[in-house]
Each structure stands twice: as structure tokens, then as C-alpha cells.
Short mmCIF file of C-alpha atoms in Angstrom, two decimals:
data_model
loop_
_atom_site.label_atom_id
_atom_site.label_comp_id
_atom_site.label_asym_id
_atom_site.label_seq_id
_atom_site.Cartn_x
_atom_site.Cartn_y
_atom_site.Cartn_z
CA MET A 27 106.98 111.29 54.45
CA ASN A 28 110.05 113.33 55.36
CA THR A 29 113.59 112.01 55.03
CA PHE A 30 114.31 112.03 58.77
CA HIS A 31 111.22 109.94 59.54
CA SER A 32 112.06 107.59 56.69
CA SER A 33 115.66 107.21 57.92
CA ALA A 34 114.45 106.47 61.43
CA GLN A 35 112.10 103.79 60.11
CA THR A 36 114.90 102.30 58.02
CA ALA A 37 117.21 102.23 61.04
CA GLN A 38 114.52 100.47 63.07
CA ILE A 39 114.02 97.83 60.37
CA VAL A 40 117.78 97.25 60.13
CA CYS A 41 117.96 96.83 63.94
CA THR A 42 115.12 94.31 63.80
CA ILE A 43 116.85 92.36 61.03
CA ARG A 44 120.14 92.31 62.96
CA SER A 45 118.33 91.06 66.04
CA LEU A 46 116.66 88.27 64.08
CA VAL A 47 119.93 87.25 62.40
CA THR A 48 121.66 87.20 65.81
CA GLU A 49 118.89 84.99 67.19
CA LEU A 50 119.16 82.58 64.25
CA HIS A 51 122.95 82.52 64.64
CA SER A 52 122.59 81.71 68.36
CA ARG A 53 120.39 78.75 67.38
CA GLY A 54 123.27 77.25 65.43
CA LEU A 55 122.67 78.59 61.95
CA ASP A 56 125.71 80.04 60.25
CA TYR A 57 125.39 83.09 58.01
CA SER A 58 125.49 80.99 54.87
CA ALA A 59 122.50 78.91 56.06
CA ILE A 60 120.59 82.07 56.94
CA GLU A 61 121.24 83.53 53.49
CA ASN A 62 120.20 80.25 51.83
CA GLY A 63 117.02 80.29 53.90
CA ILE A 64 116.21 83.76 52.68
CA HIS A 65 116.74 82.68 49.08
CA ALA A 66 114.53 79.61 49.61
CA TYR A 67 111.49 81.78 50.35
CA PRO A 68 111.13 84.47 47.71
CA CYS A 69 108.78 87.27 48.75
CA SER A 70 106.91 87.64 45.50
CA CYS A 71 106.80 86.37 41.97
CA ARG A 72 104.37 88.81 40.33
CA LEU A 73 105.05 90.96 37.31
CA ILE A 74 102.91 93.12 35.07
CA VAL A 75 103.56 93.56 31.37
CA GLU A 76 102.64 97.21 30.86
CA GLY A 77 102.99 97.61 27.14
CA ARG A 78 106.00 97.82 24.86
CA GLY A 79 108.97 96.95 26.97
CA HIS A 80 107.84 98.10 30.36
CA ILE A 81 107.65 95.41 33.00
CA SER A 82 106.45 96.31 36.46
CA PHE A 83 107.06 94.40 39.69
CA PRO A 84 104.15 95.58 41.87
CA ASP A 85 105.32 94.06 45.14
CA TYR A 86 108.66 95.85 44.87
CA LYS A 87 107.34 99.09 43.33
CA ALA A 88 109.93 98.71 40.59
CA LYS A 89 110.03 98.72 36.79
CA ALA A 90 112.41 97.55 34.10
CA TYR A 91 112.55 98.20 30.38
CA LEU A 92 113.43 95.41 27.95
CA ASN A 93 114.19 96.01 24.28
CA PRO A 94 112.31 93.92 21.65
CA VAL A 95 114.93 91.11 21.46
CA GLU A 96 115.10 90.89 25.27
CA ARG A 97 111.31 90.79 25.53
CA THR A 98 111.12 88.14 22.83
CA LEU A 99 113.54 85.87 24.65
CA PHE A 100 112.00 86.52 28.08
CA TYR A 101 108.47 85.83 26.80
CA LEU A 102 109.64 82.63 25.11
CA PHE A 103 110.90 81.33 28.45
CA LEU A 104 107.70 82.42 30.19
CA ASN A 105 105.81 80.34 27.60
CA HIS A 106 108.01 77.32 28.36
CA PRO A 107 108.21 76.77 32.13
CA GLU A 108 109.83 73.38 31.48
CA GLY A 109 112.86 75.26 30.16
CA ILE A 110 114.73 75.22 26.87
CA ALA A 111 118.31 74.19 26.14
CA SER A 112 120.25 76.91 24.32
CA ASP A 113 120.93 74.53 21.44
CA ASP A 114 117.17 73.99 21.07
CA LEU A 115 116.29 77.67 20.54
CA VAL A 116 116.20 77.09 16.80
CA LEU A 117 113.41 74.54 17.36
CA HIS A 118 111.29 77.49 18.55
CA TRP A 119 112.03 79.58 15.46
CA LYS A 120 108.41 80.21 14.46
CA GLU A 121 107.39 81.13 17.99
CA LEU A 122 110.38 83.49 18.34
CA CYS A 123 109.50 85.14 15.00
CA ARG A 124 105.87 85.52 16.05
CA ILE A 125 106.80 87.09 19.40
CA TYR A 126 109.42 89.38 17.85
CA SER A 127 107.04 90.59 15.14
CA ARG A 128 104.58 91.54 17.90
CA GLU A 129 107.24 93.23 20.07
CA SER A 130 109.24 95.01 17.39
CA SER A 131 108.22 98.12 15.47
CA PHE A 132 110.17 96.95 12.41
CA THR A 133 107.99 95.92 9.48
CA ASP A 134 110.78 94.44 7.35
CA SER A 135 110.37 90.69 7.80
CA GLU A 136 113.92 90.03 6.59
CA PHE A 137 115.32 92.34 9.28
CA ARG A 138 113.20 90.60 11.94
CA GLU A 139 114.38 87.17 10.81
CA ASP A 140 118.00 88.37 10.96
CA LYS A 141 117.47 89.33 14.61
CA ILE A 142 116.05 85.90 15.46
CA GLU A 143 118.79 84.20 13.46
CA SER A 144 121.46 85.98 15.50
CA LEU A 145 119.67 84.95 18.70
CA CYS A 146 119.63 81.29 17.60
CA ALA A 147 123.14 81.29 16.07
CA GLU A 148 125.36 78.32 16.85
CA SER A 149 127.87 80.50 18.73
CA LYS A 150 125.12 81.54 21.21
CA THR A 151 126.91 84.88 21.67
CA VAL A 152 123.74 86.96 21.21
CA PHE A 153 121.71 84.53 23.32
CA TYR A 154 124.15 84.70 26.26
CA ALA A 155 124.47 88.48 25.96
CA THR A 156 120.69 88.89 25.91
CA VAL A 157 120.19 86.65 28.96
CA SER A 158 122.90 88.65 30.74
CA ARG A 159 121.30 92.03 29.88
CA ILE A 160 117.89 90.86 31.13
CA LYS A 161 119.50 89.65 34.35
CA ARG A 162 121.33 92.97 34.86
CA LYS A 163 118.20 95.04 34.20
CA PHE A 164 116.13 93.00 36.66
CA ARG A 165 118.89 93.10 39.28
CA ASP A 166 119.25 96.87 38.82
CA ALA A 167 115.50 97.29 39.33
CA LEU A 168 114.97 94.77 42.14
CA GLY A 169 118.31 94.02 43.76
CA ASP A 170 120.16 90.72 43.51
CA LEU A 171 118.00 88.73 45.91
CA ASN A 172 114.58 89.83 44.63
CA ALA A 173 115.54 89.44 40.97
CA GLU A 174 116.28 85.71 41.38
CA SER A 175 112.63 84.76 40.80
CA PHE A 176 112.49 86.58 37.47
CA ILE A 177 115.79 86.00 35.70
CA ILE A 178 116.52 83.33 33.11
CA LYS A 179 118.81 80.77 34.74
CA LYS A 180 120.63 77.70 33.54
CA GLU A 181 119.44 74.66 35.46
CA LYS A 182 121.22 71.38 36.04
CA GLY A 183 121.01 69.49 32.78
CA GLY A 184 121.61 72.60 30.69
CA ARG A 185 118.07 73.90 30.30
CA TYR A 186 117.41 77.60 30.75
CA LYS A 187 114.23 78.64 32.51
CA VAL A 188 112.46 81.28 34.57
CA GLU A 189 111.07 80.30 37.97
CA ARG A 190 107.32 80.09 38.20
CA ILE A 191 105.95 83.62 38.31
CA ASN A 192 102.51 85.21 38.15
CA ILE A 193 102.02 87.39 35.09
CA LEU A 194 99.39 90.08 35.37
CA THR A 195 98.21 92.08 32.37
CA LYS A 196 97.29 95.68 32.30
#
């Protein structure tokens, strides 16, 4: 598809969106309510784990790469849809070690345990930084709105969790 044709299609889509937003606004919805409505109905929640670090979002034709620590933390939260409080990470020590040993290419068990120890440290510095990096990578790949379904978020009550998503394997 050539660039001109693609630009014309994009312009048409933007005009359609503007028209729909104007119609919603004329029905009494302010822009904040329209934006909240868009966030309330995510388009897709599918991802594919494509091997070491590569995660694909088929409905958005996008990919992101997570390093072994990021994957370990992300997979832990996928395994626990009920969420986990940051102070309770240490309660999942064995599971974190098991996931990290699968995701990492390091064979030194002491090195792997050091990585998990830093993730579970009382200061939570590595935990917060890792959550933030995952969020940034997903937002870079998908855009802010589309990434919301996939990022690790702190819920009311202090538990961190990922919204319900469909994981496909390759």
C-alpha cells in the first residue's frame, strides 16, 4: 500500500472519529466521560509468548522484549490473577526462582538467587523499577491506551496485578 493511499485512509478514520466524538459530546458527554468510556472497553487482551523475551500482541501487530528479570516478574503476576502485594513477593520466592531459572541463561544458582533477592528486597527499589520498565516497554509498543490491559498495576488495597488477558503460546 503506498503512503498517499495510507495517509488518505488515516485521514478518513480521523474524520470518522471526530464525527463520533462530536456526536457523543452533543448527547451530553464531556470529553473526560468519552475517554473513560474508551478505557472501559479495551479492544483486545491477547498476547503471545514467542520464546526468550519476545512478547507479541497479535491484535495490535506489535512486539516487546522483556529481559529475564522483567519476564520473571510479569509471568509471576500472570500466574496470580488475584494480585500480589509488593511486601508479599518474598512469599513467592520459590516460584520466582523457578521462573527465573527457566528465563535466564545464567547457570550460577547463586547469581540467580541474588537477582531474585534484589527483586524481593525490603526497599522494593528493584521491584518498582522493573514494574516501571515493563510498563514503558508495553506503552512504547502499544501506546498508552492499548497497554493498559497488559501492564502491572497497583489496585486499591495495595495489590499489584495484571488485568485478565489471554495468553497464546507459539
